[in-house]
CSV table of C-alpha atoms in Angstrom, one decimal:
chain,number,residue,atom,x,y,z
A,120,UNK,CA,0.0,-21.6,-0.6
A,121,UNK,CA,-1.6,-18.2,-1.1
A,122,UNK,CA,0.7,-15.6,-2.9
A,123,UNK,CA,0.5,-12.0,-1.8
A,124,UNK,CA,2.3,-9.0,-3.4
A,125,UNK,CA,2.8,-5.9,-1.3
A,126,UNK,CA,3.4,-3.2,-3.9
A,127,UNK,CA,4.4,0.3,-2.8
A,128,UNK,CA,6.0,3.6,-3.7
A,129,UNK,CA,7.8,5.4,-0.9
A,130,UNK,CA,9.6,8.7,-1.3
A,131,UNK,CA,10.9,9.0,2.2
A,132,UNK,CA,10.7,5.5,3.7
A,133,UNK,CA,7.4,5.7,5.6
A,134,UNK,CA,5.5,3.5,3.1
A,135,UNK,CA,8.5,1.2,2.8
A,136,UNK,CA,8.1,0.6,6.6
A,137,UNK,CA,4.4,0.2,6.3
A,138,UNK,CA,4.8,-2.3,3.4
A,139,UNK,CA,7.0,-4.5,5.4
A,140,UNK,CA,4.5,-4.5,8.3
A,141,UNK,CA,1.7,-5.4,5.8
A,142,UNK,CA,3.9,-8.3,4.6
A,143,UNK,CA,4.6,-9.5,8.2
A,144,UNK,CA,0.8,-9.7,8.8
A,145,UNK,CA,0.3,-11.6,5.6
A,146,UNK,CA,3.1,-14.1,6.5
A,147,UNK,CA,1.5,-14.6,9.9
A,148,UNK,CA,-1.6,-15.9,8.0
A,149,UNK,CA,0.7,-18.4,6.1
A,150,UNK,CA,1.0,-16.6,2.8
A,151,UNK,CA,4.0,-16.5,0.6
A,152,UNK,CA,4.7,-12.7,0.3
A,153,UNK,CA,6.8,-10.6,-2.0
A,154,UNK,CA,7.4,-6.9,-1.3
A,155,UNK,CA,8.1,-4.9,-4.4
A,156,UNK,CA,8.1,-1.2,-5.4
A,157,UNK,CA,7.1,0.6,-8.5
A,158,UNK,CA,9.7,2.4,-10.6
A,159,UNK,CA,10.7,5.9,-9.5
A,160,UNK,CA,9.7,8.5,-12.2
A,161,UNK,CA,11.4,11.5,-10.6
A,162,UNK,CA,14.8,12.2,-12.1
A,163,UNK,CA,17.6,11.0,-9.8
A,164,UNK,CA,19.1,14.5,-9.3
A,165,UNK,CA,15.7,15.9,-8.3
A,166,UNK,CA,15.1,12.9,-6.0
A,167,UNK,CA,18.4,13.5,-4.3
A,168,UNK,CA,17.8,17.2,-3.9
A,169,UNK,CA,14.4,16.4,-2.3
A,170,UNK,CA,16.1,13.9,0.0
A,171,UNK,CA,14.2,10.9,-1.3
A,172,UNK,CA,15.1,7.6,0.3
A,173,UNK,CA,17.0,6.0,-2.6
A,174,UNK,CA,18.5,3.0,-0.8
A,175,UNK,CA,15.3,0.9,-0.7
A,176,UNK,CA,16.0,-2.9,-1.0
A,177,UNK,CA,12.7,-4.1,-2.5
A,178,UNK,CA,13.0,-5.1,-6.2
A,179,UNK,CA,11.1,-3.1,-8.8
A,180,UNK,CA,7.9,-4.8,-10.0
A,181,UNK,CA,6.6,-5.2,-13.5
A,182,UNK,CA,2.9,-4.8,-14.4
A,183,UNK,CA,2.7,-8.3,-15.9
A,184,UNK,CA,3.5,-10.0,-12.7
A,185,UNK,CA,0.4,-8.6,-10.9
A,186,UNK,CA,-1.5,-11.5,-12.4
A,187,UNK,CA,0.8,-14.0,-10.6
A,188,UNK,CA,-0.6,-13.2,-7.2
A,189,UNK,CA,-3.8,-14.1,-5.3
A,190,UNK,CA,-3.7,-10.8,-3.5
A,191,UNK,CA,-2.2,-7.4,-4.2
A,192,UNK,CA,-1.9,-4.8,-1.5
A,193,UNK,CA,-1.0,-1.3,-2.8
A,194,UNK,CA,0.7,1.5,-0.8
A,195,UNK,CA,1.1,5.0,-2.2
A,196,UNK,CA,1.6,8.4,-0.7
A,197,UNK,CA,-0.9,11.1,-1.3
A,198,UNK,CA,-0.6,13.9,-3.8
A,199,UNK,CA,-3.4,16.5,-3.3
A,200,UNK,CA,-5.7,13.9,-1.9
A,201,UNK,CA,-5.1,11.1,-4.5
A,202,UNK,CA,-2.5,8.5,-5.1
A,203,UNK,CA,0.9,9.8,-6.2
A,204,UNK,CA,1.9,9.9,-9.9
A,205,UNK,CA,4.4,7.1,-9.6
A,206,UNK,CA,1.8,4.5,-8.5
A,207,UNK,CA,-0.8,6.0,-10.9
A,208,UNK,CA,1.6,5.7,-13.8
A,209,UNK,CA,2.3,2.0,-13.0
A,210,UNK,CA,-1.3,1.1,-12.6
A,211,UNK,CA,-2.2,3.0,-15.8
A,212,UNK,CA,-0.1,0.5,-17.7
A,213,UNK,CA,-2.3,-2.4,-16.6
A,214,UNK,CA,-4.8,-2.0,-19.3
A,215,UNK,CA,-3.8,-5.4,-20.8
A,216,UNK,CA,-4.5,-7.2,-17.6
A,217,UNK,CA,-7.8,-5.3,-17.2
A,218,UNK,CA,-8.9,-6.3,-20.8
A,219,UNK,CA,-8.1,-10.0,-20.1
A,220,UNK,CA,-9.8,-10.0,-16.7
A,221,UNK,CA,-6.5,-11.2,-15.3
A,222,UNK,CA,-7.2,-9.8,-11.8
A,223,UNK,CA,-10.9,-10.7,-11.5
A,224,UNK,CA,-11.7,-12.2,-8.1
A,225,UNK,CA,-8.3,-11.6,-6.6
A,226,UNK,CA,-8.0,-9.7,-3.3
A,227,UNK,CA,-6.8,-6.2,-3.1
A,228,UNK,CA,-6.1,-3.6,-0.4
A,229,UNK,CA,-4.7,-0.2,0.1
A,230,UNK,CA,-2.5,1.7,2.6
A,231,UNK,CA,-1.1,5.2,2.5
A,232,UNK,CA,0.9,8.0,4.2
A,233,UNK,CA,0.2,11.7,4.4
A,234,UNK,CA,2.0,14.7,6.0
A,235,UNK,CA,-1.0,15.7,8.2
A,236,UNK,CA,-3.9,14.1,9.9
A,237,UNK,CA,-6.4,15.4,7.4
A,238,UNK,CA,-4.1,15.5,4.4
A,239,UNK,CA,-6.2,13.2,2.2
A,240,UNK,CA,-5.7,9.7,3.6
A,241,UNK,CA,-9.2,8.5,2.9
A,242,UNK,CA,-9.5,10.0,-0.5
A,243,UNK,CA,-6.0,8.6,-1.4
A,244,UNK,CA,-7.1,5.1,-0.2
A,245,UNK,CA,-10.3,5.5,-2.3
A,246,UNK,CA,-8.3,6.4,-5.4
A,247,UNK,CA,-6.3,3.2,-5.0
A,248,UNK,CA,-9.5,1.2,-4.2
A,249,UNK,CA,-11.2,2.6,-7.4
A,250,UNK,CA,-8.4,1.0,-9.5
A,251,UNK,CA,-8.8,-2.3,-7.6
A,252,UNK,CA,-12.5,-2.4,-8.3
A,253,UNK,CA,-12.0,-1.6,-11.9
A,254,UNK,CA,-9.6,-4.6,-12.1
A,255,UNK,CA,-12.4,-6.7,-10.6
A,256,UNK,CA,-10.8,-7.3,-7.3
A,257,UNK,CA,-12.3,-8.0,-3.9
A,258,UNK,CA,-11.3,-5.2,-1.6
A,259,UNK,CA,-10.4,-5.8,2.0
A,260,UNK,CA,-9.9,-2.8,4.2
A,261,UNK,CA,-8.9,-2.3,7.9
A,262,UNK,CA,-11.9,-3.5,9.8
A,263,UNK,CA,-12.7,-2.5,13.4
A,264,UNK,CA,-11.1,-5.7,14.6
A,265,UNK,CA,-8.1,-3.3,14.7
A,266,UNK,CA,-9.5,-1.2,17.5
A,267,UNK,CA,-6.4,1.0,17.5
A,268,UNK,CA,-7.9,3.1,14.7
A,269,UNK,CA,-10.5,4.4,17.1
A,270,UNK,CA,-8.1,5.5,19.8
A,271,UNK,CA,-8.2,9.1,21.1
A,272,UNK,CA,-5.0,8.6,23.2
A,273,UNK,CA,-2.7,9.6,20.3
A,274,UNK,CA,-2.6,11.0,16.9
A,275,UNK,CA,-2.8,8.0,14.6
A,276,UNK,CA,-3.6,6.9,11.1
A,277,UNK,CA,-5.9,4.1,10.1
A,278,UNK,CA,-9.4,4.0,8.8
A,279,UNK,CA,-11.8,1.3,7.6
A,280,UNK,CA,-10.5,1.9,4.1
A,281,UNK,CA,-6.9,0.9,4.9
A,282,UNK,CA,-3.9,1.3,7.1
A,283,UNK,CA,-2.1,4.6,7.1
A,284,UNK,CA,0.5,6.7,8.8
A,285,UNK,CA,1.2,10.4,9.3
A,286,UNK,CA,4.7,11.5,8.3
A,287,UNK,CA,4.6,15.1,9.5
A,288,UNK,CA,5.2,18.2,7.4
A,289,UNK,CA,9.0,17.6,7.4
A,290,UNK,CA,8.7,13.8,7.2
A,291,UNK,CA,10.3,13.4,10.6
A,292,UNK,CA,7.5,11.3,12.2
A,293,UNK,CA,7.9,7.6,11.6
A,294,UNK,CA,5.0,5.1,11.7
A,295,UNK,CA,3.8,4.5,15.2
A,296,UNK,CA,3.5,1.1,16.9
A,297,UNK,CA,-0.3,1.5,16.5
A,298,UNK,CA,-0.1,2.3,12.8
A,299,UNK,CA,2.3,-0.7,12.2
A,300,UNK,CA,-0.1,-2.9,14.1
A,301,UNK,CA,-2.9,-1.8,11.8
A,302,UNK,CA,-0.8,-2.5,8.8
A,303,UNK,CA,0.0,-6.0,10.1
A,304,UNK,CA,-3.6,-6.6,10.9
A,305,UNK,CA,-4.8,-5.6,7.4
A,306,UNK,CA,-2.1,-7.7,5.8
A,307,UNK,CA,-3.2,-10.7,7.8
A,308,UNK,CA,-6.9,-10.2,6.9
A,309,UNK,CA,-6.1,-9.8,3.2
A,310,UNK,CA,-4.0,-13.1,3.2
A,311,UNK,CA,-6.8,-14.9,5.1
A,312,UNK,CA,-9.4,-13.7,2.7
A,313,UNK,CA,-7.3,-14.6,-0.3
A,314,UNK,CA,-6.8,-18.1,1.1
A,315,UNK,CA,-10.6,-18.6,1.5
A,316,UNK,CA,-11.3,-17.4,-2.0
A,317,UNK,CA,-8.6,-19.5,-3.5
A,318,UNK,CA,-10.3,-22.5,-1.8
């Protein structure tokens, strides 16, 4: 059975929700899926003051276990148009895996959340994808089989580079049905691709 890791950081819960949708899609394709998060690097008192969602149930991942999966899907919020520091700090510790080629040929994908429509979704996805390519992974985005990314009927996330959601400046907007459908679609495509490559 193909093993998929959905690895995320979520300050306010939006990416936690998206991660679970990606996992649902991967499970639909018959994969064994784990949802894990990266360690929080913000001190607890500051995280509480900033109203971070601190009751997330997903276990915290370790860098070494990335090599145990056939596919790794990474979700991180944007900070000034690139992945947030929590995810960057985690991936920066993967030099040993990189040196051994431990992730070569595995499948990777990215998803994100921004406060605004044009708040750096695509550049954040590219910053994650850059890491995946340096690891030697095969990148699977959100292809146009998910036609919802082209709708003009609503404000929505999603691009060929990965699923995404728009949180709103105050974080009050939750992922829409269309955005969650895109996340499930991408998760399914990643799991299907991993199964084919695994043979």
